[in-house]
Coordinates of C-alpha atoms in Angstrom, one line a residue:
L750 CA -12.0 29.9 -25.1
D751 CA -9.9 29.3 -21.8
Q752 CA -11.6 26.6 -20.5
E753 CA -10.9 24.2 -23.4
Y754 CA -7.5 25.9 -23.3
Q755 CA -7.0 24.3 -20.0
D756 CA -8.7 21.2 -20.6
F757 CA -6.1 21.0 -23.1
L758 CA -3.1 21.2 -21.5
N759 CA -4.7 19.1 -18.2
E760 CA -5.1 16.3 -21.5
I761 CA -1.2 17.2 -22.4
E762 CA -0.3 16.9 -18.8
E763 CA -2.3 13.2 -18.3
T764 CA -0.8 12.1 -21.3
E765 CA 2.9 12.9 -20.2
F766 CA 2.4 11.1 -16.8
D767 CA 1.2 8.1 -18.6
L768 CA 4.1 8.3 -20.9
F769 CA 6.5 8.4 -17.0
I770 CA 4.5 5.8 -15.5
I771 CA 5.2 3.3 -18.9
S772 CA 9.0 4.4 -19.4
C773 CA 9.8 3.9 -15.3
L774 CA 7.8 0.1 -14.8
S775 CA 8.6 -0.8 -18.2
K776 CA 12.1 -2.2 -16.8
T777 CA 10.2 -4.5 -14.4
K778 CA 12.8 -6.5 -11.9
K779 CA 12.5 -10.6 -12.2
P780 CA 10.4 -12.2 -9.5
D781 CA 13.1 -13.2 -7.0
E782 CA 14.7 -9.4 -7.0
V783 CA 11.5 -8.0 -6.1
N784 CA 10.9 -10.5 -3.4
E785 CA 14.5 -10.0 -2.2
Y786 CA 14.0 -6.5 -1.8
S787 CA 10.9 -6.5 -0.3
K788 CA 11.2 -8.8 2.4
N789 CA 11.8 -6.9 5.3
S790 CA 8.9 -4.5 4.9
E791 CA 7.0 -3.9 7.4
F792 CA 5.0 -1.2 9.2
M793 CA 5.4 1.7 11.5
I794 CA 1.8 2.3 12.8
N795 CA 1.8 4.8 15.9
G796 CA 5.3 4.2 17.1
T797 CA 5.3 0.5 16.9
K798 CA 7.2 -1.5 13.7
S799 CA 5.1 -5.0 12.4
T800 CA 6.8 -8.2 12.4
N801 CA 5.8 -9.9 9.3
F802 CA 2.6 -7.3 9.1
I803 CA 2.0 -8.2 12.5
V804 CA 1.7 -5.8 15.6
P805 CA 0.1 -6.7 18.9
L806 CA -3.1 -6.4 20.0
N807 CA -2.9 -4.3 23.0
H808 CA -0.5 -1.6 21.0
I809 CA -3.8 -1.0 18.7
M810 CA -6.0 -1.1 21.5
S811 CA -4.1 1.1 23.3
S812 CA -3.8 3.8 20.3
F813 CA -6.7 3.2 18.6
G814 CA -9.7 2.3 21.1
K815 CA -12.3 -0.3 20.3
P816 CA -13.0 -0.3 16.2
T817 CA -15.3 0.8 14.9
K818 CA -16.5 -2.0 13.6
K819 CA -15.9 -6.1 14.1
E820 CA -16.7 -8.7 11.5
T821 CA -16.2 -11.8 10.5
I822 CA -15.3 -12.9 7.5
S823 CA -15.0 -16.8 6.2
D824 CA -11.1 -17.1 5.4
D825 CA -11.7 -21.1 3.5
C826 CA -8.2 -20.6 2.3
G827 CA -6.4 -20.1 5.7
V828 CA -4.5 -16.5 4.4
Y829 CA -5.2 -14.6 7.4
L830 CA -4.2 -14.6 11.3
S831 CA -7.8 -15.3 11.6
D832 CA -11.8 -14.9 10.4
L833 CA -12.2 -11.9 12.8
F834 CA -11.2 -8.7 11.3
Y835 CA -11.3 -4.7 13.5
H836 CA -11.8 -1.7 11.1
Y837 CA -10.8 1.3 12.4
A838 CA -10.6 4.9 10.9
S839 CA -7.1 4.2 8.8
L840 CA -6.6 0.6 9.5
V841 CA -8.4 -3.0 8.6
L842 CA -6.5 -6.0 11.1
S843 CA -7.0 -9.8 11.1
V844 CA -7.3 -10.3 14.6
D845 CA -6.5 -13.1 17.0
E846 CA -7.7 -12.0 20.2
K847 CA -6.6 -15.2 22.2
E848 CA -3.1 -14.8 21.0
K849 CA -3.6 -11.3 21.2
K850 CA -2.5 -10.6 17.8
A851 CA -3.3 -8.1 15.0
E852 CA -2.3 -8.6 11.2
L853 CA -2.1 -5.7 9.4
V854 CA -4.5 -5.7 6.1
E855 CA -5.1 -2.4 5.1
V856 CA -3.2 0.7 6.2
I857 CA -4.0 4.3 5.5
L858 CA -1.0 6.1 5.7
T859 CA -1.2 9.4 8.0
D860 CA 1.9 11.5 10.3
K861 CA 1.9 7.8 12.4
N862 CA 1.3 5.1 10.0
T863 CA 4.2 4.5 8.0
F864 CA 5.5 1.5 5.1
I865 CA 9.0 0.8 5.5
F866 CA 11.0 -1.0 2.9
N867 CA 14.4 -0.2 5.0
S868 CA 15.9 2.3 6.8
N869 CA 16.6 4.6 3.4
D870 CA 13.3 3.7 1.8
I871 CA 10.3 4.7 3.7
L872 CA 7.0 5.8 2.8
K873 CA 4.5 8.4 4.2
A874 CA 1.7 9.8 3.5
T875 CA 3.3 12.9 1.5
T876 CA 4.9 10.5 -0.7
T877 CA 4.2 11.5 -4.3
E878 CA 2.7 9.3 -7.3
R879 CA 5.6 10.5 -9.3
D880 CA 8.7 10.2 -7.1
F881 CA 7.2 6.5 -6.0
I882 CA 7.2 5.9 -9.4
K883 CA 10.1 7.1 -10.0
K884 CA 11.8 5.0 -7.4
Y885 CA 10.2 1.7 -7.3
G886 CA 8.8 2.0 -10.6
N887 CA 10.9 -1.2 -11.6
Y888 CA 9.5 -3.3 -8.9
L889 CA 6.0 -2.6 -9.7
D890 CA 3.1 -4.1 -12.3
N891 CA 0.1 -1.5 -13.0
N892 CA -3.0 -1.6 -15.2
F893 CA -4.4 1.6 -17.0
K894 CA -8.0 0.0 -15.9
A895 CA -7.1 0.8 -12.4
P896 CA -5.5 4.1 -12.6
N897 CA -3.3 5.4 -9.3
N898 CA -3.1 1.8 -8.2
Y899 CA 0.4 -0.2 -8.5
W900 CA 0.8 -3.6 -7.1
M901 CA 4.4 -5.2 -6.2
Y902 CA 4.1 -9.2 -6.6
L903 CA 5.4 -11.8 -4.3
D904 CA 6.0 -15.2 -2.9
Y905 CA 2.8 -15.1 -0.1
G906 CA 0.9 -12.6 -2.3
S907 CA 0.8 -8.9 -3.5
I908 CA 0.7 -5.5 -2.1
T909 CA -1.2 -2.8 -3.1
F910 CA -0.2 1.1 -3.2
E911 CA -3.2 3.5 -3.5
F912 CA -2.6 7.0 -4.4
V913 CA -4.9 9.6 -4.2
E914 CA -4.6 13.1 -6.0
G915 CA -1.0 12.5 -6.5
K916 CA -0.2 11.4 -2.8
L917 CA 0.3 7.5 -1.4
Y918 CA -3.5 6.8 0.3
K919 CA -3.5 3.6 1.1
I920 CA -1.3 0.3 1.0
T921 CA -3.0 -3.6 1.4
I922 CA -1.8 -6.6 1.8
N923 CA -2.8 -9.4 -0.6
N924 CA -2.4 -13.1 0.6
Y925 CA -2.8 -15.8 -2.2
C926 CA -5.0 -18.4 -0.9

């Protein structure tokens, strides 16, 4: 009976959280307001701030060493920096070796990798899903078929925020074709 009661309480908690999400996301701002809010968003990667999600390749190499994997992915749309992608434990980057630049594609948040909306709004690996939704819900979209994932749609694409066990885990930059 104790396990059944605990399961019941867990279901109530999940339902309350779903209602909280619906409440926070039901007042979505207009696309131009979302773009305005997020237009200067950047990452801080091991002490270096990105510019338009681009970081110097030499900083990546000196901070993280050689990539664990290099792969070429055909980019027929030309939305990424190049077809060459570097994979690290906490990063996926599109890399232009000639120009010595790296575009952030996926970033797993750590104590050294953060996301900055502005000087007052910095997202870290300790950011909780509840706090995130409460603060940014009116800028976000979600789909209950993809729980714990939230999207901020922008002129050039979208930013996906993924939560694992209630904490912000990964941010992915998606460019439109």
